[in-house]
Every structure is written in structure tokens, then in C-alpha cells.
mmCIF file of N, CA and C in Angstrom:
data_model
loop_
_atom_site.group_PDB
_atom_site.id
_atom_site.type_symbol
_atom_site.label_atom_id
_atom_site.label_comp_id
_atom_site.label_asym_id
_atom_site.label_seq_id
_atom_site.Cartn_x
_atom_site.Cartn_y
_atom_site.Cartn_z
ATOM 1 N N MET A 1481 0.887 -1.394 0.392
ATOM 2 C CA MET A 1481 0.025 0.088 -0.056
ATOM 3 C C MET A 1481 0.842 1.235 -0.207
ATOM 4 N N LYS A 1482 0.403 2.376 -0.677
ATOM 5 C CA LYS A 1482 1.395 3.469 -0.983
ATOM 6 C C LYS A 1482 1.257 4.532 0.363
ATOM 7 N N SER A 1483 1.924 4.960 0.810
ATOM 8 C CA SER A 1483 1.587 5.715 2.179
ATOM 9 C C SER A 1483 1.076 6.867 1.202
ATOM 10 N N GLU A 1484 0.004 7.432 1.045
ATOM 11 C CA GLU A 1484 -0.726 8.646 0.742
ATOM 12 C C GLU A 1484 -0.711 10.138 1.532
ATOM 13 N N HIS A 1485 -1.244 9.838 2.691
ATOM 14 C CA HIS A 1485 -1.044 10.992 3.393
ATOM 15 C C HIS A 1485 0.111 10.968 4.947
ATOM 16 N N LEU A 1486 1.000 10.149 4.591
ATOM 17 C CA LEU A 1486 1.833 10.105 5.743
ATOM 18 C C LEU A 1486 2.729 11.238 5.918
ATOM 19 N N ASP A 1487 3.230 12.145 4.806
ATOM 20 C CA ASP A 1487 3.980 13.223 5.011
ATOM 21 C C ASP A 1487 3.295 14.240 4.602
ATOM 22 N N ALA A 1488 1.663 14.261 5.080
ATOM 23 C CA ALA A 1488 1.155 15.760 4.827
ATOM 24 C C ALA A 1488 1.408 16.494 5.757
ATOM 25 N N LYS A 1489 1.255 17.881 5.851
ATOM 26 C CA LYS A 1489 1.603 18.569 7.155
ATOM 27 C C LYS A 1489 0.209 18.305 8.111
ATOM 28 N N ARG A 1490 1.161 18.627 9.328
ATOM 29 C CA ARG A 1490 -0.101 18.473 10.434
ATOM 30 C C ARG A 1490 -0.920 19.706 10.960
ATOM 31 N N GLY A 1491 -1.933 19.504 11.447
ATOM 32 C CA GLY A 1491 -2.913 20.431 11.899
ATOM 33 C C GLY A 1491 -2.151 21.325 12.943
ATOM 34 N N PRO A 1492 -2.895 22.693 13.088
ATOM 35 C CA PRO A 1492 -2.734 23.456 13.989
ATOM 36 C C PRO A 1492 -2.625 23.015 15.422
ATOM 37 N N ARG A 1493 -3.075 22.159 15.698
ATOM 38 C CA ARG A 1493 -2.910 21.852 17.566
ATOM 39 C C ARG A 1493 -1.684 21.117 17.516
ATOM 40 N N GLY A 1494 -0.891 20.911 16.589
ATOM 41 C CA GLY A 1494 0.327 19.971 16.817
ATOM 42 C C GLY A 1494 0.252 18.637 16.121
ATOM 43 N N SER A 1495 1.487 17.623 16.346
ATOM 44 C CA SER A 1495 1.514 16.584 15.890
ATOM 45 C C SER A 1495 0.770 15.576 16.023
ATOM 46 N N TYR A 1496 0.187 15.308 17.256
ATOM 47 C CA TYR A 1496 -0.372 14.490 18.088
ATOM 48 C C TYR A 1496 -1.901 14.239 18.024
ATOM 49 N N THR A 1497 -2.265 15.210 17.164
ATOM 50 C CA THR A 1497 -3.938 15.302 17.225
ATOM 51 C C THR A 1497 -4.105 14.266 16.580
ATOM 52 N N GLN A 1498 -3.632 13.694 15.687
ATOM 53 C CA GLN A 1498 -4.395 12.180 14.717
ATOM 54 C C GLN A 1498 -3.405 11.689 14.326
ATOM 55 N N MET A 1499 -3.942 10.493 13.877
ATOM 56 C CA MET A 1499 -3.023 9.432 13.229
ATOM 57 C C MET A 1499 -2.391 9.386 12.135
ATOM 58 N N ASP A 1500 -1.530 8.963 11.785
ATOM 59 C CA ASP A 1500 -1.380 8.803 10.112
ATOM 60 C C ASP A 1500 -1.762 7.687 9.455
ATOM 61 N N ALA A 1501 -2.467 7.830 8.331
ATOM 62 C CA ALA A 1501 -3.070 6.757 8.101
ATOM 63 C C ALA A 1501 -2.185 6.470 6.290
ATOM 64 N N ALA A 1502 -2.359 5.299 5.982
ATOM 65 C CA ALA A 1502 -1.915 5.083 4.847
ATOM 66 C C ALA A 1502 -2.886 5.500 3.462
ATOM 67 N N LYS A 1503 -4.007 5.102 4.143
ATOM 68 C CA LYS A 1503 -5.096 5.301 2.935
ATOM 69 C C LYS A 1503 -6.117 5.956 3.690
ATOM 70 N N LYS A 1504 -6.650 7.139 2.893
ATOM 71 C CA LYS A 1504 -7.706 8.065 3.213
ATOM 72 C C LYS A 1504 -9.064 8.121 2.706
ATOM 73 N N VAL A 1505 -10.132 7.747 2.859
ATOM 74 C CA VAL A 1505 -11.425 7.459 2.190
ATOM 75 C C VAL A 1505 -12.532 8.536 2.786
ATOM 76 N N VAL A 1506 -12.623 9.357 1.977
ATOM 77 C CA VAL A 1506 -13.396 10.489 2.445
ATOM 78 C C VAL A 1506 -15.115 10.149 1.865
ATOM 79 N N LEU A 1507 -16.041 10.126 2.752
ATOM 80 C CA LEU A 1507 -17.551 9.699 2.120
ATOM 81 C C LEU A 1507 -18.413 10.996 2.533
ATOM 82 N N GLU A 1508 -19.150 11.661 1.461
ATOM 83 C CA GLU A 1508 -19.819 12.699 1.688
ATOM 84 C C GLU A 1508 -21.233 12.706 2.188
ATOM 85 N N SER A 1509 -21.929 13.436 2.832
ATOM 86 C CA SER A 1509 -23.196 13.143 3.106
ATOM 87 C C SER A 1509 -24.289 13.925 2.154
ATOM 88 N N SER A 1510 -25.504 13.187 1.949
ATOM 89 C CA SER A 1510 -26.381 13.819 1.398
ATOM 90 C C SER A 1510 -27.184 14.813 2.373
ATOM 91 N N LEU A 1511 -27.641 15.920 1.399
ATOM 92 C CA LEU A 1511 -28.491 16.857 2.146
ATOM 93 C C LEU A 1511 -30.053 16.966 2.023
ATOM 94 N N GLU A 1512 -30.439 15.416 1.104
ATOM 95 C CA GLU A 1512 -31.506 15.689 1.026
ATOM 96 C C GLU A 1512 -32.249 14.516 2.308
ATOM 97 N N GLY A 1513 -34.027 14.826 1.960
ATOM 98 C CA GLY A 1513 -34.331 13.820 2.875
ATOM 99 C C GLY A 1513 -34.972 14.532 4.295
ATOM 100 N N VAL A 1514 -34.216 15.393 4.918
ATOM 101 C CA VAL A 1514 -33.955 16.348 5.865
ATOM 102 C C VAL A 1514 -35.251 17.162 6.270
ATOM 103 N N PRO A 1515 -36.198 16.791 7.426
ATOM 104 C CA PRO A 1515 -37.322 18.097 7.805
ATOM 105 C C PRO A 1515 -37.109 19.545 6.830
ATOM 106 N N ALA A 1516 -37.996 19.875 6.304
ATOM 107 C CA ALA A 1516 -38.333 21.001 5.544
ATOM 108 C C ALA A 1516 -38.022 22.110 6.749
ATOM 109 N N ASP A 1517 -38.425 22.131 7.964
ATOM 110 C CA ASP A 1517 -38.054 23.555 8.729
ATOM 111 C C ASP A 1517 -36.266 22.999 9.818
ATOM 112 N N TRP A 1518 -35.609 22.188 8.749
ATOM 113 C CA TRP A 1518 -33.780 22.408 9.587
ATOM 114 C C TRP A 1518 -33.598 23.491 8.541
ATOM 115 N N VAL A 1519 -32.624 24.008 9.192
ATOM 116 C CA VAL A 1519 -31.762 24.952 8.460
ATOM 117 C C VAL A 1519 -30.024 23.783 8.161
ATOM 118 N N PHE A 1520 -29.672 23.831 7.426
ATOM 119 C CA PHE A 1520 -27.991 23.538 7.390
ATOM 120 C C PHE A 1520 -27.051 24.840 7.788
ATOM 121 N N VAL A 1521 -26.260 23.949 8.993
ATOM 122 C CA VAL A 1521 -25.373 24.927 9.327
ATOM 123 C C VAL A 1521 -24.242 24.685 8.999
ATOM 124 N N ARG A 1522 -23.039 23.224 8.795
ATOM 125 C CA ARG A 1522 -22.259 23.114 8.433
ATOM 126 C C ARG A 1522 -22.062 21.583 8.172
ATOM 127 N N PHE A 1523 -20.531 21.050 7.572
ATOM 128 C CA PHE A 1523 -20.825 19.699 7.788
ATOM 129 C C PHE A 1523 -19.577 19.589 9.120
ATOM 130 N N LYS A 1524 -19.450 18.486 9.399
ATOM 131 C CA LYS A 1524 -18.661 17.830 10.615
ATOM 132 C C LYS A 1524 -17.868 16.818 10.028
ATOM 133 N N ASP A 1525 -16.530 16.452 10.302
ATOM 134 C CA ASP A 1525 -15.798 15.574 10.093
ATOM 135 C C ASP A 1525 -15.773 14.517 10.927
ATOM 136 N N VAL A 1526 -16.131 12.792 10.972
ATOM 137 C CA VAL A 1526 -16.055 12.111 12.168
ATOM 138 C C VAL A 1526 -15.364 11.016 11.207
ATOM 139 N N ASP A 1527 -14.228 10.878 11.816
ATOM 140 C CA ASP A 1527 -13.159 9.822 11.839
ATOM 141 C C ASP A 1527 -13.458 8.205 12.235
ATOM 142 N N GLU A 1528 -12.971 7.451 11.218
ATOM 143 C CA GLU A 1528 -12.987 5.913 11.999
ATOM 144 C C GLU A 1528 -11.257 5.583 11.445
ATOM 145 N N TYR A 1529 -10.812 5.254 12.597
ATOM 146 C CA TYR A 1529 -9.250 4.122 12.015
ATOM 147 C C TYR A 1529 -9.734 2.823 11.989
ATOM 148 N N ASN A 1530 -9.071 2.116 11.038
ATOM 149 C CA ASN A 1530 -9.022 0.651 10.939
ATOM 150 C C ASN A 1530 -7.767 0.212 10.458
ATOM 151 N N ARG A 1531 -7.464 -0.702 11.128
ATOM 152 C CA ARG A 1531 -6.313 -1.473 10.378
ATOM 153 C C ARG A 1531 -6.566 -2.798 9.567
ATOM 154 N N ILE A 1532 -6.295 -2.959 8.259
ATOM 155 C CA ILE A 1532 -6.163 -3.880 7.636
ATOM 156 C C ILE A 1532 -4.879 -4.795 7.302
ATOM 157 N N SER A 1533 -3.925 -4.123 6.376
ATOM 158 C CA SER A 1533 -2.914 -4.435 6.656
ATOM 159 C C SER A 1533 -2.064 -3.233 6.693
ATOM 160 N N TYR A 1534 -3.020 -2.359 6.373
ATOM 161 C CA TYR A 1534 -2.318 -0.844 6.606
ATOM 162 C C TYR A 1534 -3.431 0.155 7.574
ATOM 163 N N VAL A 1535 -3.021 1.043 7.950
ATOM 164 C CA VAL A 1535 -4.052 2.137 8.868
ATOM 165 C C VAL A 1535 -4.688 2.608 7.594
ATOM 166 N N GLU A 1536 -6.254 2.439 7.597
ATOM 167 C CA GLU A 1536 -6.957 3.116 6.865
ATOM 168 C C GLU A 1536 -7.791 4.328 7.742
ATOM 169 N N LEU A 1537 -8.291 5.329 7.208
ATOM 170 C CA LEU A 1537 -8.937 6.264 7.718
ATOM 171 C C LEU A 1537 -10.357 6.213 7.103
ATOM 172 N N LYS A 1538 -11.702 6.310 7.523
ATOM 173 C CA LYS A 1538 -12.605 6.523 6.644
ATOM 174 C C LYS A 1538 -13.028 8.126 7.568
ATOM 175 N N ARG A 1539 -13.144 9.081 6.537
ATOM 176 C CA ARG A 1539 -13.446 10.350 7.235
ATOM 177 C C ARG A 1539 -15.268 10.430 6.805
ATOM 178 N N TYR A 1540 -16.256 10.600 7.630
ATOM 179 C CA TYR A 1540 -17.607 10.957 7.416
ATOM 180 C C TYR A 1540 -17.660 12.076 7.348
ATOM 181 N N ARG A 1541 -18.079 12.939 6.164
ATOM 182 C CA ARG A 1541 -18.636 14.594 6.075
ATOM 183 C C ARG A 1541 -19.994 14.532 6.865
ATOM 184 N N VAL A 1542 -20.507 14.472 7.828
ATOM 185 C CA VAL A 1542 -22.006 14.585 8.565
ATOM 186 C C VAL A 1542 -22.332 16.237 8.589
ATOM 187 N N ALA A 1543 -23.717 16.284 8.089
ATOM 188 C CA ALA A 1543 -24.044 17.350 8.066
ATOM 189 C C ALA A 1543 -25.188 17.657 9.303
ATOM 190 N N VAL A 1544 -24.719 18.967 9.650
ATOM 191 C CA VAL A 1544 -25.222 19.514 10.714
ATOM 192 C C VAL A 1544 -25.798 20.602 10.442
ATOM 193 N N PHE A 1545 -27.476 20.218 11.278
ATOM 194 C CA PHE A 1545 -28.543 21.019 10.841
ATOM 195 C C PHE A 1545 -29.442 21.765 12.255
ATOM 196 N N LYS A 1546 -29.883 23.023 11.929
ATOM 197 C CA LYS A 1546 -30.324 23.347 13.239
ATOM 198 C C LYS A 1546 -32.162 23.529 12.889
ATOM 199 N N ASP A 1547 -32.858 23.008 13.636
ATOM 200 C CA ASP A 1547 -34.073 23.054 14.072
ATOM 201 C C ASP A 1547 -34.701 24.529 14.259
ATOM 202 N N GLU A 1548 -36.368 24.964 14.343
ATOM 203 C CA GLU A 1548 -36.591 26.212 14.601
ATOM 204 C C GLU A 1548 -36.880 26.471 15.853
ATOM 205 N N GLU A 1549 -36.431 25.209 16.912
ATOM 206 C CA GLU A 1549 -36.152 25.762 18.267
ATOM 207 C C GLU A 1549 -34.575 25.925 18.636
ATOM 208 N N GLY A 1550 -33.770 26.040 17.704
ATOM 209 C CA GLY A 1550 -32.054 26.172 17.687
ATOM 210 C C GLY A 1550 -31.652 25.260 18.216
ATOM 211 N N VAL A 1551 -32.202 23.589 18.313
ATOM 212 C CA VAL A 1551 -31.609 22.235 18.692
ATOM 213 C C VAL A 1551 -30.814 22.070 17.528
ATOM 214 N N TYR A 1552 -29.566 21.716 17.673
ATOM 215 C CA TYR A 1552 -28.611 21.079 16.683
ATOM 216 C C TYR A 1552 -28.777 19.417 16.146
ATOM 217 N N HIS A 1553 -28.509 19.247 15.047
ATOM 218 C CA HIS A 1553 -29.060 17.495 14.877
ATOM 219 C C HIS A 1553 -28.115 17.343 13.682
ATOM 220 N N GLU A 1554 -27.235 16.000 14.156
ATOM 221 C CA GLU A 1554 -25.967 15.674 12.869
ATOM 222 C C GLU A 1554 -26.734 14.447 12.267
ATOM 223 N N CYS A 1555 -26.584 14.712 10.908
ATOM 224 C CA CYS A 1555 -27.320 13.495 10.073
ATOM 225 C C CYS A 1555 -26.448 12.958 8.903
ATOM 226 N N TYR A 1556 -26.121 11.780 8.551
ATOM 227 C CA TYR A 1556 -25.532 11.245 7.781
ATOM 228 C C TYR A 1556 -25.943 10.430 6.604
ATOM 229 N N ARG A 1557 -26.304 10.609 5.645
ATOM 230 C CA ARG A 1557 -27.074 9.780 4.603
ATOM 231 C C ARG A 1557 -25.660 9.776 3.087
ATOM 232 N N PRO A 1558 -25.360 8.549 2.940
ATOM 233 C CA PRO A 1558 -24.409 8.490 2.175
ATOM 234 C C PRO A 1558 -24.895 9.017 0.277
ATOM 235 N N LEU A 1559 -23.809 10.002 0.224
ATOM 236 C CA LEU A 1559 -23.766 10.747 -1.089
ATOM 237 C C LEU A 1559 -24.067 9.902 -2.123
ATOM 238 N N HIS A 1560 -22.786 8.441 -2.296
ATOM 239 C CA HIS A 1560 -23.075 7.622 -3.171
ATOM 240 C C HIS A 1560 -23.373 6.224 -2.023
ATOM 241 N N PRO A 1561 -24.187 5.569 -2.210
ATOM 242 C CA PRO A 1561 -24.332 4.499 -1.278
ATOM 243 C C PRO A 1561 -23.943 3.014 -1.837
ATOM 244 N N GLU A 1562 -23.869 3.436 -3.322
ATOM 245 C CA GLU A 1562 -23.308 2.133 -3.923
ATOM 246 C C GLU A 1562 -21.528 1.998 -3.377
ATOM 247 N N LYS A 1563 -21.088 2.777 -3.067
ATOM 248 C CA LYS A 1563 -19.428 2.778 -2.697
ATOM 249 C C LYS A 1563 -19.555 2.169 -1.425
ATOM 250 N N ASP A 1564 -20.175 2.867 -0.750
ATOM 251 C CA ASP A 1564 -19.852 2.411 0.952
ATOM 252 C C ASP A 1564 -21.374 3.115 1.693
ATOM 253 N N ASN A 1565 -21.822 2.094 1.903
ATOM 254 C CA ASN A 1565 -23.516 2.371 2.782
ATOM 255 C C ASN A 1565 -23.515 2.253 4.526
ATOM 256 N N THR A 1566 -22.001 2.417 4.678
ATOM 257 C CA THR A 1566 -21.919 2.009 6.369
ATOM 258 C C THR A 1566 -22.437 3.279 7.204
ATOM 259 N N MET A 1567 -22.669 3.505 8.481
ATOM 260 C CA MET A 1567 -23.265 4.093 9.057
ATOM 261 C C MET A 1567 -21.991 4.856 9.691
ATOM 262 N N SER A 1568 -22.131 6.429 9.713
ATOM 263 C CA SER A 1568 -20.974 6.983 10.568
ATOM 264 C C SER A 1568 -20.952 6.690 11.827
ATOM 265 N N GLY A 1569 -19.850 6.518 12.524
ATOM 266 C CA GLY A 1569 -19.325 5.779 13.780
ATOM 267 C C GLY A 1569 -19.954 4.621 14.623
ATOM 268 N N ALA A 1570 -20.586 3.442 13.643
ATOM 269 C CA ALA A 1570 -21.109 2.584 14.057
ATOM 270 C C ALA A 1570 -20.406 1.679 14.526
ATOM 271 N N ASN A 1571 -18.995 1.669 13.962
ATOM 272 C CA ASN A 1571 -17.695 0.324 14.053
ATOM 273 C C ASN A 1571 -16.964 1.111 15.313
ATOM 274 N N VAL A 1572 -17.642 2.084 15.841
ATOM 275 C CA VAL A 1572 -15.982 2.755 16.577
ATOM 276 C C VAL A 1572 -16.585 2.716 17.807
ATOM 277 N N ILE A 1573 -15.356 2.476 18.693
ATOM 278 C CA ILE A 1573 -15.485 2.396 20.274
ATOM 279 C C ILE A 1573 -15.778 3.723 20.501
ATOM 280 N N PRO A 1574 -16.801 3.844 21.760
ATOM 281 C CA PRO A 1574 -17.146 5.322 21.982
ATOM 282 C C PRO A 1574 -15.957 6.073 22.430
ATOM 283 N N GLY A 1575 -16.123 7.400 22.314
ATOM 284 C CA GLY A 1575 -14.821 8.309 23.333
ATOM 285 C C GLY A 1575 -13.321 8.107 22.336
ATOM 286 N N THR A 1576 -13.421 7.281 21.271
ATOM 287 C CA THR A 1576 -12.194 7.221 20.182
ATOM 288 C C THR A 1576 -12.551 7.226 19.036
ATOM 289 N N HIS A 1577 -11.401 7.154 18.196
ATOM 290 C CA HIS A 1577 -11.691 7.086 16.452
ATOM 291 C C HIS A 1577 -11.113 5.668 16.293
ATOM 292 N N LEU A 1578 -11.102 4.745 16.974
ATOM 293 C CA LEU A 1578 -10.981 3.231 16.548
ATOM 294 C C LEU A 1578 -11.448 2.507 16.372
ATOM 295 N N THR A 1579 -11.635 1.597 15.628
ATOM 296 C CA THR A 1579 -12.665 0.149 15.708
ATOM 297 C C THR A 1579 -11.810 -0.584 16.404
ATOM 298 N N PRO A 1580 -12.650 -1.643 16.767
ATOM 299 C CA PRO A 1580 -12.154 -2.601 18.023
ATOM 300 C C PRO A 1580 -11.175 -3.430 17.447
ATOM 301 N N ASP A 1581 -10.757 -3.941 16.153
ATOM 302 C CA ASP A 1581 -9.771 -4.250 15.661
ATOM 303 C C ASP A 1581 -8.346 -3.625 15.641
ATOM 304 N N LEU A 1582 -8.277 -2.534 15.282
ATOM 305 C CA LEU A 1582 -6.951 -1.552 15.380
ATOM 306 C C LEU A 1582 -6.833 -1.147 16.863
ATOM 307 N N PHE A 1583 -8.004 -0.977 17.699
ATOM 308 C CA PHE A 1583 -7.675 -0.880 19.359
ATOM 309 C C PHE A 1583 -7.019 -2.308 19.884
ATOM 310 N N ALA A 1584 -7.173 -3.570 19.258
ATOM 311 C CA ALA A 1584 -6.833 -4.641 19.819
ATOM 312 C C ALA A 1584 -5.031 -4.747 19.548
ATOM 313 N N ASP A 1585 -5.263 -4.448 18.347
ATOM 314 C CA ASP A 1585 -3.715 -4.404 17.869
ATOM 315 C C ASP A 1585 -2.671 -3.597 18.502
ATOM 316 N N VAL A 1586 -3.040 -2.171 18.893
ATOM 317 C CA VAL A 1586 -2.518 -1.628 19.854
ATOM 318 C C VAL A 1586 -2.218 -1.607 21.388
ATOM 319 N N ALA A 1587 -3.409 -2.403 21.616
ATOM 320 C CA ALA A 1587 -3.427 -3.061 22.919
ATOM 321 C C ALA A 1587 -2.560 -4.119 23.087
ATOM 322 N N SER A 1588 -2.592 -4.789 21.977
ATOM 323 C CA SER A 1588 -1.612 -6.494 22.138
ATOM 324 C C SER A 1588 0.219 -5.829 22.210
ATOM 325 N N ASP A 1589 0.153 -4.631 21.328
ATOM 326 C CA ASP A 1589 1.686 -4.033 20.985
ATOM 327 C C ASP A 1589 2.154 -3.715 22.373
ATOM 328 N N VAL A 1590 1.292 -3.022 23.127
ATOM 329 C CA VAL A 1590 1.386 -2.467 24.376
ATOM 330 C C VAL A 1590 1.639 -3.338 25.663
ATOM 331 N N TYR A 1591 0.726 -4.144 25.692
ATOM 332 C CA TYR A 1591 0.509 -4.989 27.014
ATOM 333 C C TYR A 1591 1.141 -6.617 26.746
ATOM 334 N N GLN A 1592 1.121 -6.923 25.637
ATOM 335 C CA GLN A 1592 1.750 -8.821 25.679
ATOM 336 C C GLN A 1592 3.315 -8.104 25.344
ATOM 337 N N LEU A 1593 3.493 -7.430 24.216
ATOM 338 C CA LEU A 1593 4.747 -7.106 23.677
ATOM 339 C C LEU A 1593 5.771 -6.115 24.660
ATOM 340 N N HIS A 1594 4.871 -5.380 25.420
ATOM 341 C CA HIS A 1594 5.442 -4.309 26.248
ATOM 342 C C HIS A 1594 5.771 -3.317 25.702
ATOM 343 N N THR A 1595 5.598 -2.963 24.562
ATOM 344 C CA THR A 1595 6.181 -1.751 23.656
ATOM 345 C C THR A 1595 5.610 -0.502 24.262
ATOM 346 N N PRO A 1596 6.048 0.393 24.467
ATOM 347 C CA PRO A 1596 5.899 1.564 25.033
ATOM 348 C C PRO A 1596 5.148 2.222 23.323
ATOM 349 N N VAL A 1597 4.038 2.814 23.908
ATOM 350 C CA VAL A 1597 3.253 3.485 22.461
ATOM 351 C C VAL A 1597 4.413 4.266 21.719
ATOM 352 N N TYR A 1598 5.052 5.439 22.327
ATOM 353 C CA TYR A 1598 6.207 6.295 21.654
ATOM 354 C C TYR A 1598 6.916 5.791 20.814
ATOM 355 N N ARG A 1599 7.017 4.367 20.996
ATOM 356 C CA ARG A 1599 8.439 3.433 20.096
ATOM 357 C C ARG A 1599 7.609 2.151 19.503
ATOM 358 N N VAL A 1600 6.563 2.601 19.075
ATOM 359 C CA VAL A 1600 5.855 1.425 18.215
ATOM 360 C C VAL A 1600 6.672 1.305 17.055
ATOM 361 N N ASN A 1601 6.854 2.529 16.793
ATOM 362 C CA ASN A 1601 7.357 2.909 14.873
ATOM 363 C C ASN A 1601 8.720 2.803 15.117
ATOM 364 N N GLU A 1602 9.451 2.584 16.038
ATOM 365 C CA GLU A 1602 10.911 2.748 16.291
ATOM 366 C C GLU A 1602 11.635 1.421 16.262
ATOM 367 N N PHE A 1603 10.674 0.271 16.286
ATOM 368 C CA PHE A 1603 11.208 -1.473 15.730
ATOM 369 C C PHE A 1603 10.778 -1.695 14.285
ATOM 370 N N ALA A 1604 12.146 -2.591 13.902
ATOM 371 C CA ALA A 1604 11.858 -2.956 12.684
ATOM 372 C C ALA A 1604 11.630 -4.336 12.978
ATOM 373 N N ILE A 1605 11.039 -5.227 12.259
ATOM 374 C CA ILE A 1605 10.385 -6.180 11.724
ATOM 375 C C ILE A 1605 10.990 -7.232 11.148
ATOM 376 N N SER A 1606 11.877 -8.447 11.515
ATOM 377 C CA SER A 1606 12.992 -8.909 10.324
ATOM 378 C C SER A 1606 12.158 -10.326 10.510
ATOM 379 N N LEU A 1607 11.900 -10.915 9.239
ATOM 380 C CA LEU A 1607 11.563 -12.120 8.931
ATOM 381 C C LEU A 1607 12.762 -13.438 9.218
ATOM 382 N N THR A 1608 12.605 -14.342 9.598
ATOM 383 C CA THR A 1608 13.408 -15.350 9.957
ATOM 384 C C THR A 1608 13.052 -16.492 9.035
ATOM 385 N N SER A 1609 13.829 -17.645 9.486
ATOM 386 C CA SER A 1609 13.644 -18.509 7.837
ATOM 387 C C SER A 1609 12.304 -19.288 8.213
ATOM 388 N N LEU A 1610 11.611 -19.225 9.255
ATOM 389 C CA LEU A 1610 10.050 -19.639 9.391
ATOM 390 C C LEU A 1610 9.363 -18.763 8.679
ATOM 391 N N PRO A 1611 8.091 -18.985 8.160
ATOM 392 C CA PRO A 1611 7.286 -17.900 7.537
ATOM 393 C C PRO A 1611 6.627 -17.397 8.708
ATOM 394 N N LEU A 1612 6.250 -17.827 9.724
ATOM 395 C CA LEU A 1612 5.226 -17.256 10.639
ATOM 396 C C LEU A 1612 6.058 -16.352 11.751
ATOM 397 N N VAL A 1613 7.276 -16.637 11.993
ATOM 398 C CA VAL A 1613 8.027 -16.294 13.102
ATOM 399 C C VAL A 1613 8.987 -15.197 13.068
ATOM 400 N N THR A 1614 8.621 -13.848 13.712
ATOM 401 C CA THR A 1614 9.022 -12.888 13.548
ATOM 402 C C THR A 1614 10.257 -12.413 14.603
ATOM 403 N N THR A 1615 10.899 -11.639 14.667
ATOM 404 C CA THR A 1615 11.781 -11.402 15.339
ATOM 405 C C THR A 1615 12.406 -9.452 15.626
ATOM 406 N N PRO A 1616 11.627 -9.078 16.806
ATOM 407 C CA PRO A 1616 12.012 -7.417 16.278
ATOM 408 C C PRO A 1616 13.415 -7.124 16.842
ATOM 409 N N TYR A 1617 14.306 -6.404 16.259
ATOM 410 C CA TYR A 1617 15.464 -5.717 16.543
ATOM 411 C C TYR A 1617 14.860 -4.571 16.795
ATOM 412 N N PRO A 1618 15.447 -3.580 17.886
ATOM 413 C CA PRO A 1618 15.497 -2.533 18.003
ATOM 414 C C PRO A 1618 16.623 -1.498 17.470
ATOM 415 N N MET A 1619 15.778 -0.528 16.871
ATOM 416 C CA MET A 1619 16.812 0.616 15.967
ATOM 417 C C MET A 1619 17.138 1.746 16.754
ATOM 418 N N PRO A 1620 18.322 2.002 16.634
ATOM 419 C CA PRO A 1620 19.561 2.820 17.518
ATOM 420 C C PRO A 1620 18.372 4.436 17.696
ATOM 421 N N LEU A 1621 18.803 4.472 19.004
ATOM 422 C CA LEU A 1621 17.854 5.902 19.284
ATOM 423 C C LEU A 1621 18.803 6.808 19.165
ATOM 424 N N ARG A 1622 17.921 7.743 18.585
ATOM 425 C CA ARG A 1622 18.553 9.237 17.790
ATOM 426 C C ARG A 1622 18.945 9.786 19.120
#
């Protein structure tokens, strides 16, 4: 998988506000089918990270509406349902942007392998002669 967004400039809040993803998919929301008295306010991004054999980011562009009483409502309807008909935030652990699969991988790295989170990328994995056995070799610290 080609790394599409790993070298992108970071946001204004610093380098630790979002995870690097090798593939980024943006899913737009349709503005049709909402009640007539709702006023469109803006779009809001809802992220979902998943690791397949690479880290994939699905960014849902969720529409935010305001009704006549001033109450805000978030609404996501796929603009192109033939591409992806998933719901925004349906497969995400509450309070995070991670799917259960990616969270399990991170937890396994930290608690089973005792790898600190900040050092996960500092280890190179070298394959031995056995196809399913890997040996981590620490890279020199900077």
C-alpha cells in the first residue's frame, strides 16, 4: 500500500492530534430527506480508523442542521451509497476514533509485547527462515 498521507502537513494543534493513515477515504453526506424546517449549518468530520494490513481512515462528512427551536442535529446519509453504505461511527469504540480491531492491535503491542506507544514505530521487524516467526530488532535511538 502506498502511503498517501503520511508526509502531509500536520494540523494547527500539533503533531499528536490525529493518527497517520496510509489510505484515506472521505465519504460525503447527502443533504436530501431532512425535515423542511431544518436549516443546514455546516459539515462535521467524524473519523474511523481501522488496520487491515495498513491503517485506513474513513472520514465521514456529517451534515449539521439546526431546527426552529435552535437544537442542533447531526445527519449522515451516504451521497454515493453504492460505494459505501456504512453508518457514521457505527463501528467505533465510544470516545475514540478506533475500530475494535485496531484497538486490539494497539493493546496487544503495548500489553503483550510491552512496547511503549511512542516506540511502536521505532522497531523494525525482520523475518526469519520460518514464515510465521518474526523477531523484533530495536533500532538505535536518536
